[in-house]
């Protein structure tokens, strides 16, 4: 591993390259915060894929891509006279010190849950006009991730179930209400109740210390892997999926389950 001095030198090298690209490269000169936004989101998802694949070499590369974007935004901020990378770094350092009074102050905590609760309370006090702890949840988050963050923030200020058995009962309650809506063929109510089922399942996952987004993505990847294996096996046998019924496809699906994780 590198020394602190080498790490600082590497970061300085990135800042220098960013200055040079912004001055000399036509593409880099043209970019704005708005034009970079969707690319940053894409890079974030690519980092997420690398993490799920446990590909540390790829994780390293994707962290580099995101680091470049953070430096790029800071460069544009400095050009606007709003902030530079030093302001950004001091800002996050100051925030971390302020939100960890159990490290940098005289507050005592017993466990991780108390740390998270204090964090949310401090954030609410810092809010600058925010009237709800939930205002800190980005509007553009995917619904599954947003539900998790909403529940985390509500828990941080003490609004939560006492134990997982209560949540499991709630899951069954919501499933029953969803089934009633299905039996009544009420599509609007079906959608509402299905949302409640998902929300309660996400709640239950928290009590099991599971990440619902990661769990679902692992299932997606598993299904894709098995489906591609099935397609390949059918082609190797000179057959076409279009000409097969579900019973015939299930034979290949079972084989795919045995051969893939």
Coordinates of C-alpha atoms in Angstrom, one line a residue:
X1 CA 0.0 0.0 0.0
X2 CA 1.1 3.6 -0.6
X3 CA 2.2 6.1 2.0
X4 CA 0.1 9.2 2.9
X5 CA 2.5 11.3 0.9
X6 CA 2.1 9.1 -2.2
X7 CA -1.7 9.2 -1.8
X8 CA -1.7 13.0 -1.6
X9 CA 0.7 13.1 -4.6
X10 CA -1.7 10.9 -6.6
X11 CA -4.7 13.2 -5.8
X12 CA -2.6 16.2 -6.8
X13 CA -1.8 14.5 -10.1
X14 CA -5.5 14.1 -10.8
X15 CA -6.2 17.7 -10.0
X16 CA -3.4 18.7 -12.4
X17 CA -4.7 16.5 -15.2
X18 CA -8.3 17.8 -14.7
X19 CA -7.0 21.4 -15.1
X20 CA -5.1 20.4 -18.3
X21 CA -8.1 18.6 -19.8
X22 CA -10.5 21.4 -19.0
X23 CA -8.2 23.9 -20.7
X24 CA -7.1 21.8 -23.7
X25 CA -9.6 19.1 -24.5
X26 CA -12.6 20.1 -26.6
X27 CA -14.9 17.5 -25.0
X28 CA -13.9 18.3 -21.4
X29 CA -14.2 22.1 -22.0
X30 CA -17.8 21.5 -23.3
X31 CA -19.1 19.6 -20.2
X32 CA -21.4 21.1 -17.6
X33 CA -22.8 19.7 -14.3
X34 CA -26.0 18.9 -16.2
X35 CA -24.2 17.1 -19.0
X36 CA -22.2 15.0 -16.5
X37 CA -25.1 14.1 -14.3
X38 CA -26.4 11.1 -16.2
X39 CA -22.8 9.9 -16.7
X40 CA -22.2 10.0 -13.0
X41 CA -25.3 8.0 -12.3
X42 CA -24.2 5.4 -14.9
X43 CA -20.8 5.2 -13.3
X44 CA -22.4 4.7 -9.9
X45 CA -24.4 1.7 -11.2
X46 CA -21.2 0.3 -12.8
X47 CA -19.5 0.5 -9.4
X48 CA -22.5 -1.3 -7.9
X49 CA -22.2 -4.1 -10.5
X50 CA -18.5 -4.5 -9.7
X51 CA -19.2 -4.8 -6.0
X52 CA -21.9 -7.4 -6.6
X53 CA -19.5 -9.4 -8.8
X54 CA -16.8 -9.1 -6.1
X55 CA -14.4 -7.9 -8.8
X56 CA -12.0 -5.8 -6.8
X57 CA -10.0 -4.8 -9.9
X58 CA -13.1 -3.5 -11.5
X59 CA -14.2 -1.8 -8.2
X60 CA -10.8 0.1 -8.3
X61 CA -11.4 1.3 -11.8
X62 CA -15.0 2.4 -11.2
X63 CA -14.0 4.3 -8.0
X64 CA -11.4 6.1 -10.2
X65 CA -14.2 7.0 -12.7
X66 CA -16.3 8.4 -9.9
X67 CA -13.4 10.2 -8.3
X68 CA -12.8 11.9 -11.7
X69 CA -16.4 13.0 -11.8
X70 CA -16.2 14.5 -8.3
X71 CA -13.1 16.4 -9.2
X72 CA -14.8 17.5 -12.5
X73 CA -17.8 18.9 -10.6
X74 CA -15.4 20.7 -8.2
X75 CA -13.5 22.2 -11.2
X76 CA -16.7 23.5 -12.7
X77 CA -17.7 24.9 -9.3
X78 CA -14.5 26.8 -9.0
X79 CA -15.0 28.3 -12.5
X80 CA -18.4 29.6 -11.4
X81 CA -16.7 31.1 -8.3
X82 CA -19.0 28.9 -6.0
X83 CA -16.6 26.4 -4.5
X84 CA -13.4 24.4 -5.3
X85 CA -12.2 20.9 -4.3
X86 CA -10.8 22.2 -1.0
X87 CA -14.2 23.6 0.0
X88 CA -15.8 20.2 -0.9
X89 CA -13.3 18.3 1.2
X90 CA -13.4 20.6 4.2
X91 CA -17.1 20.5 4.0
X92 CA -17.4 16.8 4.3
X93 CA -14.7 16.7 7.0
X94 CA -16.5 19.3 9.1
X95 CA -19.8 17.4 8.6
X96 CA -18.2 14.1 9.8
X97 CA -16.7 15.8 12.9
X98 CA -20.0 17.4 13.7
X99 CA -22.0 14.3 13.2
X100 CA -19.7 12.1 15.3
X101 CA -19.8 13.7 18.7
X102 CA -19.1 10.3 20.3
X103 CA -15.6 10.5 18.6
X104 CA -14.9 14.2 18.5
X105 CA -17.0 15.3 21.5
X106 CA -18.2 14.1 24.9
X107 CA -21.3 12.1 23.8
X108 CA -21.4 8.5 24.8
X109 CA -23.1 5.8 22.7
X110 CA -23.8 2.1 23.4
X111 CA -24.0 0.7 19.9
X112 CA -24.5 1.3 16.2
X113 CA -28.2 2.0 16.6
X114 CA -27.5 4.9 18.9
X115 CA -24.9 6.3 16.4
X116 CA -27.5 6.2 13.6
X117 CA -30.2 7.7 15.8
X118 CA -27.9 10.6 16.8
X119 CA -26.9 11.0 13.2
X120 CA -30.5 11.6 12.0
X121 CA -31.2 13.9 14.9
X122 CA -28.1 16.0 14.2
X123 CA -29.0 16.1 10.5
X124 CA -32.5 17.4 11.3
X125 CA -31.1 20.2 13.5
X126 CA -28.7 21.1 10.6
X127 CA -31.6 21.1 8.2
X128 CA -31.8 24.8 7.5
X129 CA -35.5 25.0 7.2
X130 CA -36.2 21.3 6.7
X131 CA -39.3 20.3 8.6
X132 CA -39.1 16.6 8.1
X133 CA -36.3 14.0 8.5
X134 CA -37.6 12.5 5.3
X135 CA -36.7 15.6 3.2
X136 CA -33.2 14.1 3.1
X137 CA -34.3 11.3 0.9
X138 CA -33.6 12.1 -2.8
X139 CA -36.7 12.3 -4.9
X140 CA -35.0 10.6 -7.9
X141 CA -34.0 7.4 -6.0
X142 CA -35.4 4.2 -7.4
X143 CA -38.5 3.2 -5.4
X144 CA -36.9 0.1 -3.7
X145 CA -33.9 2.1 -2.5
X146 CA -36.1 5.0 -1.5
X147 CA -38.3 2.8 0.6
X148 CA -35.3 1.5 2.4
X149 CA -33.9 5.0 3.1
X150 CA -37.4 6.3 4.3
X151 CA -37.5 3.4 6.8
X152 CA -34.0 4.0 7.9
X153 CA -34.6 7.7 8.6
X154 CA -37.9 7.0 10.4
X155 CA -36.1 4.4 12.5
X156 CA -33.4 7.0 13.3
X157 CA -35.9 9.2 15.1
X158 CA -37.6 6.3 16.9
X159 CA -40.5 5.5 14.7
X160 CA -40.1 1.8 14.1
X161 CA -41.4 -1.7 15.1
X162 CA -40.0 -3.3 18.3
X163 CA -39.1 -6.6 16.8
X164 CA -39.2 -8.6 13.5
X165 CA -42.2 -10.8 14.6
X166 CA -44.4 -7.7 14.5
X167 CA -43.1 -6.9 11.0
X168 CA -43.7 -10.4 9.8
X169 CA -47.3 -10.2 11.1
X170 CA -47.6 -6.9 9.1
X171 CA -46.4 -8.7 6.0
X172 CA -49.1 -11.3 6.3
X173 CA -51.7 -8.6 6.9
X174 CA -50.7 -6.8 3.8
X175 CA -50.7 -10.0 1.8
X176 CA -54.2 -10.7 2.9
X177 CA -55.4 -7.2 1.9
X178 CA -53.6 -7.6 -1.5
X179 CA -55.4 -10.9 -2.1
X180 CA -58.8 -9.2 -1.2
X181 CA -58.1 -6.5 -3.8
X182 CA -57.1 -9.2 -6.4
X183 CA -60.3 -11.2 -5.7
X184 CA -62.4 -8.0 -6.1
X185 CA -60.5 -7.2 -9.4
X186 CA -60.0 -3.7 -8.2
X187 CA -56.9 -2.6 -10.1
X188 CA -56.3 0.7 -8.3
X189 CA -56.6 -1.1 -4.9
X190 CA -54.4 -3.9 -6.2
X191 CA -51.6 -1.5 -7.0
X192 CA -51.9 0.2 -3.7
X193 CA -51.9 -3.0 -1.7
X194 CA -49.1 -4.5 -3.7
X195 CA -47.0 -1.4 -2.9
X196 CA -47.9 -2.0 0.8
X197 CA -46.7 -5.6 0.5
X198 CA -43.4 -4.5 -1.0
X199 CA -42.9 -1.8 1.7
X200 CA -43.6 -4.3 4.5
X201 CA -41.2 -6.8 3.0
X202 CA -38.5 -4.2 2.8
X203 CA -39.2 -3.4 6.4
X204 CA -38.8 -7.0 7.4
X205 CA -35.5 -7.2 5.5
X206 CA -34.1 -4.4 7.7
X207 CA -34.8 -6.4 10.8
X208 CA -32.9 -9.3 9.2
X209 CA -30.1 -7.0 8.3
X210 CA -30.6 -7.7 4.6
X211 CA -30.2 -5.2 1.8
X212 CA -33.3 -5.6 -0.4
X213 CA -31.8 -3.9 -3.4
X214 CA -28.8 -6.2 -3.3
X215 CA -30.9 -9.3 -2.7
X216 CA -33.2 -8.5 -5.7
X217 CA -30.2 -7.7 -7.9
X218 CA -28.6 -11.0 -7.0
X219 CA -31.8 -12.7 -8.0
X220 CA -31.9 -10.8 -11.3
X221 CA -28.3 -11.8 -12.0
X222 CA -29.1 -15.4 -11.1
X223 CA -32.1 -15.5 -13.4
X224 CA -30.2 -14.0 -16.3
X225 CA -27.4 -16.5 -15.9
X226 CA -29.8 -19.5 -15.8
X227 CA -31.9 -18.2 -18.7
X228 CA -28.9 -17.7 -20.9
X229 CA -27.7 -21.2 -20.0
X230 CA -31.1 -22.5 -21.0
X231 CA -31.1 -20.7 -24.3
X232 CA -27.6 -22.0 -25.1
X233 CA -28.5 -25.6 -24.2
X234 CA -31.7 -25.4 -26.4
X235 CA -29.7 -24.1 -29.3
X236 CA -27.0 -26.8 -28.9
X237 CA -29.8 -29.4 -29.1
X238 CA -31.0 -27.8 -32.4
X239 CA -34.3 -26.7 -30.9
X240 CA -36.1 -23.3 -30.7
X241 CA -37.8 -22.0 -27.6
X242 CA -40.7 -20.7 -29.7
X243 CA -41.6 -24.3 -30.6
X244 CA -41.4 -25.7 -27.0
X245 CA -44.1 -25.7 -24.4
X246 CA -43.6 -24.8 -20.7
X247 CA -43.1 -28.4 -19.7
X248 CA -40.3 -28.9 -22.2
X249 CA -38.7 -25.6 -21.2
X250 CA -38.8 -26.6 -17.5
X251 CA -36.6 -29.6 -18.3
X252 CA -33.9 -27.2 -19.5
X253 CA -34.6 -24.8 -16.7
X254 CA -33.9 -27.5 -14.1
X255 CA -30.7 -28.3 -15.9
X256 CA -29.7 -24.6 -15.8
X257 CA -30.4 -24.5 -12.0
X258 CA -28.1 -27.5 -11.5
X259 CA -25.3 -26.1 -13.6
X260 CA -25.4 -22.4 -12.5
X261 CA -25.3 -20.7 -9.1

